[in-house]
């Protein structure tokens, strides 16, 4: 059961990733800049943009849980694309060709 953690390099998301990894939970960490992300061993790092839900298909492939940060930016404004993200995530067997 892989859990996708959004905002994985942020203040809250980073802690969620670390706690899940410490418990042996398979974790996929979503970040805008995968090349610059540092995560615990065993954590899969993927790129995607929450403001562009169409970029999330590969990140959601095979995921059985989603921890979604619904605030965005330095000013912590509510994420406007939350309904679209949830629609993509709730599609059965989300694979890139169908997401």
C-alpha atoms as an extended CHARMM CRD file, in Angstrom:
* protein
*
        99  EXT
         1         1  UNK       CA              0.0000000000        0.0000000000        0.0000000000  PROA      1               0.0000000000
         2         2  UNK       CA              1.9290000000        3.0160000000       -1.3010000000  PROA      2               0.0000000000
         3         3  UNK       CA              0.9830000000        6.4470000000        0.0040000000  PROA      3               0.0000000000
         4         4  UNK       CA              1.5660000000        9.5380000000       -2.1070000000  PROA      4               0.0000000000
         5         5  UNK       CA              2.5380000000       12.5190000000        0.0230000000  PROA      5               0.0000000000
         6         6  UNK       CA              2.1020000000       15.8850000000       -1.6580000000  PROA      6               0.0000000000
         7         7  UNK       CA              4.1690000000       18.8470000000       -0.5600000000  PROA      7               0.0000000000
         8         8  UNK       CA              6.7740000000       16.2960000000        0.4880000000  PROA      8               0.0000000000
         9         9  UNK       CA              9.6120000000       18.8240000000        0.7240000000  PROA      9               0.0000000000
        10        10  UNK       CA              7.5750000000       21.3500000000        2.6870000000  PROA      10              0.0000000000
        11        11  UNK       CA              7.3280000000       21.9130000000        6.4020000000  PROA      11              0.0000000000
        12        12  UNK       CA              4.4920000000       19.4680000000        7.0860000000  PROA      12              0.0000000000
        13        13  UNK       CA              4.9120000000       17.0520000000        4.1880000000  PROA      13              0.0000000000
        14        14  UNK       CA              8.5500000000       16.3790000000        5.0490000000  PROA      14              0.0000000000
        15        15  UNK       CA              7.5110000000       15.2120000000        8.5400000000  PROA      15              0.0000000000
        16        16  UNK       CA              4.7360000000       13.0240000000        7.1460000000  PROA      16              0.0000000000
        17        17  UNK       CA              7.1860000000       11.3480000000        4.7410000000  PROA      17              0.0000000000
        18        18  UNK       CA              9.7300000000       10.7200000000        7.5030000000  PROA      18              0.0000000000
        19        19  UNK       CA              7.1610000000        9.2800000000        9.9090000000  PROA      19              0.0000000000
        20        20  UNK       CA              5.6910000000        6.9450000000        7.2900000000  PROA      20              0.0000000000
        21        21  UNK       CA              9.1500000000        5.8050000000        6.1780000000  PROA      21              0.0000000000
        22        22  UNK       CA             10.1830000000        5.1460000000        9.7920000000  PROA      22              0.0000000000
        23        23  UNK       CA              7.1770000000        2.8410000000       10.1210000000  PROA      23              0.0000000000
        24        24  UNK       CA              8.1670000000        0.9180000000        6.9840000000  PROA      24              0.0000000000
        25        25  UNK       CA              5.2890000000        2.2760000000        4.9200000000  PROA      25              0.0000000000
        26        26  UNK       CA              5.9340000000        2.4850000000        1.1630000000  PROA      26              0.0000000000
        27        27  UNK       CA              5.9860000000        6.2140000000        0.3940000000  PROA      27              0.0000000000
        28        28  UNK       CA              6.0240000000        8.1890000000       -2.8280000000  PROA      28              0.0000000000
        29        29  UNK       CA              7.0180000000       11.8330000000       -2.3130000000  PROA      29              0.0000000000
        30        30  UNK       CA              5.6150000000       14.4220000000       -4.7340000000  PROA      30              0.0000000000
        31        31  UNK       CA              7.6170000000       17.5670000000       -5.3110000000  PROA      31              0.0000000000
        32        32  UNK       CA              7.9850000000       20.2390000000       -7.9680000000  PROA      32              0.0000000000
        33        33  UNK       CA             11.7420000000       19.6650000000       -8.0630000000  PROA      33              0.0000000000
        34        34  UNK       CA             12.5820000000       15.9590000000       -7.7290000000  PROA      34              0.0000000000
        35        35  UNK       CA             16.2640000000       16.5280000000       -8.5210000000  PROA      35              0.0000000000
        36        36  UNK       CA             16.6420000000       18.7860000000       -5.4950000000  PROA      36              0.0000000000
        37        37  UNK       CA             14.6940000000       16.6330000000       -3.0340000000  PROA      37              0.0000000000
        38        38  UNK       CA             16.3600000000       14.7520000000       -0.2030000000  PROA      38              0.0000000000
        39        39  UNK       CA             14.2920000000       11.9500000000        1.2930000000  PROA      39              0.0000000000
        40        40  UNK       CA             14.8870000000        8.9740000000        3.5860000000  PROA      40              0.0000000000
        41        41  UNK       CA             16.1560000000        5.7590000000        2.0310000000  PROA      41              0.0000000000
        42        42  UNK       CA             13.4400000000        3.8090000000        0.2520000000  PROA      42              0.0000000000
        43        43  UNK       CA             11.2030000000        6.7980000000       -0.4420000000  PROA      43              0.0000000000
        44        44  UNK       CA             10.3390000000        7.1720000000       -4.1160000000  PROA      44              0.0000000000
        45        45  UNK       CA             10.5660000000       10.7750000000       -5.3300000000  PROA      45              0.0000000000
        46        46  UNK       CA              8.3330000000       11.9220000000       -8.2000000000  PROA      46              0.0000000000
        47        47  UNK       CA              7.6600000000       15.2500000000       -9.8630000000  PROA      47              0.0000000000
        48        48  UNK       CA              4.3250000000       16.9210000000      -10.3170000000  PROA      48              0.0000000000
        49        49  UNK       CA              2.5030000000       20.1770000000       -9.9050000000  PROA      49              0.0000000000
        50        50  UNK       CA             -0.6510000000       20.4100000000       -7.7950000000  PROA      50              0.0000000000
        51        51  UNK       CA             -1.7930000000       23.4750000000       -9.7060000000  PROA      51              0.0000000000
        52        52  UNK       CA             -1.7220000000       21.3310000000      -12.8780000000  PROA      52              0.0000000000
        53        53  UNK       CA             -3.5950000000       18.1120000000      -11.9960000000  PROA      53              0.0000000000
        54        54  UNK       CA             -2.9330000000       16.7010000000      -15.4640000000  PROA      54              0.0000000000
        55        55  UNK       CA              0.7290000000       16.2360000000      -14.3960000000  PROA      55              0.0000000000
        56        56  UNK       CA             -0.1760000000       13.8750000000      -11.5490000000  PROA      56              0.0000000000
        57        57  UNK       CA             -1.0220000000       10.6820000000      -13.4630000000  PROA      57              0.0000000000
        58        58  UNK       CA              2.4090000000        9.0540000000      -13.1420000000  PROA      58              0.0000000000
        59        59  UNK       CA              2.6550000000       10.0000000000       -9.4610000000  PROA      59              0.0000000000
        60        60  UNK       CA             -0.7240000000        8.3940000000       -8.7270000000  PROA      60              0.0000000000
        61        61  UNK       CA             -0.0440000000        5.1330000000      -10.5510000000  PROA      61              0.0000000000
        62        62  UNK       CA             -0.4280000000        2.2390000000       -8.1060000000  PROA      62              0.0000000000
        63        63  UNK       CA             -1.0360000000        4.5000000000       -5.1150000000  PROA      63              0.0000000000
        64        64  UNK       CA             -3.5500000000        3.3090000000       -2.5350000000  PROA      64              0.0000000000
        65        65  UNK       CA             -3.4200000000        6.3400000000       -0.2340000000  PROA      65              0.0000000000
        66        66  UNK       CA             -3.0370000000       10.0830000000       -0.7100000000  PROA      66              0.0000000000
        67        67  UNK       CA             -1.9690000000       12.7180000000        1.7750000000  PROA      67              0.0000000000
        68        68  UNK       CA             -2.9890000000       15.9400000000        0.0210000000  PROA      68              0.0000000000
        69        69  UNK       CA             -1.7340000000       19.3390000000        1.1280000000  PROA      69              0.0000000000
        70        70  UNK       CA             -4.5600000000       21.6820000000        0.2300000000  PROA      70              0.0000000000
        71        71  UNK       CA             -2.6260000000       24.8890000000        0.8400000000  PROA      71              0.0000000000
        72        72  UNK       CA             -0.1530000000       26.2730000000       -1.6610000000  PROA      72              0.0000000000
        73        73  UNK       CA              2.5610000000       28.8690000000       -1.9150000000  PROA      73              0.0000000000
        74        74  UNK       CA              4.4650000000       30.9020000000        0.6100000000  PROA      74              0.0000000000
        75        75  UNK       CA              1.2700000000       32.6720000000        1.6560000000  PROA      75              0.0000000000
        76        76  UNK       CA             -0.5440000000       29.3390000000        2.2710000000  PROA      76              0.0000000000
        77        77  UNK       CA             -3.5080000000       30.1350000000        0.0750000000  PROA      77              0.0000000000
        78        78  UNK       CA             -6.0920000000       27.3660000000       -0.4300000000  PROA      78              0.0000000000
        79        79  UNK       CA             -5.2110000000       25.1920000000       -3.4000000000  PROA      79              0.0000000000
        80        80  UNK       CA             -7.7530000000       25.9310000000       -6.1370000000  PROA      80              0.0000000000
        81        81  UNK       CA             -7.3080000000       22.6200000000       -7.9570000000  PROA      81              0.0000000000
        82        82  UNK       CA             -8.2260000000       20.3030000000       -5.0760000000  PROA      82              0.0000000000
        83        83  UNK       CA            -11.4700000000       19.0730000000       -6.7190000000  PROA      83              0.0000000000
        84        84  UNK       CA             -9.6110000000       18.2340000000       -9.9480000000  PROA      84              0.0000000000
        85        85  UNK       CA             -6.8190000000       16.4630000000       -8.0560000000  PROA      85              0.0000000000
        86        86  UNK       CA             -9.3480000000       14.3420000000       -6.1770000000  PROA      86              0.0000000000
        87        87  UNK       CA            -11.1300000000       13.5110000000       -9.4270000000  PROA      87              0.0000000000
        88        88  UNK       CA             -7.8720000000       12.3000000000      -10.9980000000  PROA      88              0.0000000000
        89        89  UNK       CA             -6.9040000000       10.3740000000       -7.8690000000  PROA      89              0.0000000000
        90        90  UNK       CA            -10.2680000000        8.6290000000       -7.5720000000  PROA      90              0.0000000000
        91        91  UNK       CA            -10.2520000000        7.2190000000      -11.1030000000  PROA      91              0.0000000000
        92        92  UNK       CA            -10.0220000000        3.4280000000      -11.0020000000  PROA      92              0.0000000000
        93        93  UNK       CA             -6.5920000000        1.9950000000      -11.8030000000  PROA      93              0.0000000000
        94        94  UNK       CA             -5.0210000000        5.3870000000      -12.3610000000  PROA      94              0.0000000000
        95        95  UNK       CA             -2.2670000000        4.8390000000      -14.9120000000  PROA      95              0.0000000000
        96        96  UNK       CA             -0.6460000000        7.5340000000      -17.0800000000  PROA      96              0.0000000000
        97        97  UNK       CA             -2.5610000000        6.5190000000      -20.1980000000  PROA      97              0.0000000000
        98        98  UNK       CA             -5.8820000000        6.9810000000      -18.3750000000  PROA      98              0.0000000000
        99        99  UNK       CA             -5.2380000000        9.7280000000      -15.8170000000  PROA      99              0.0000000000
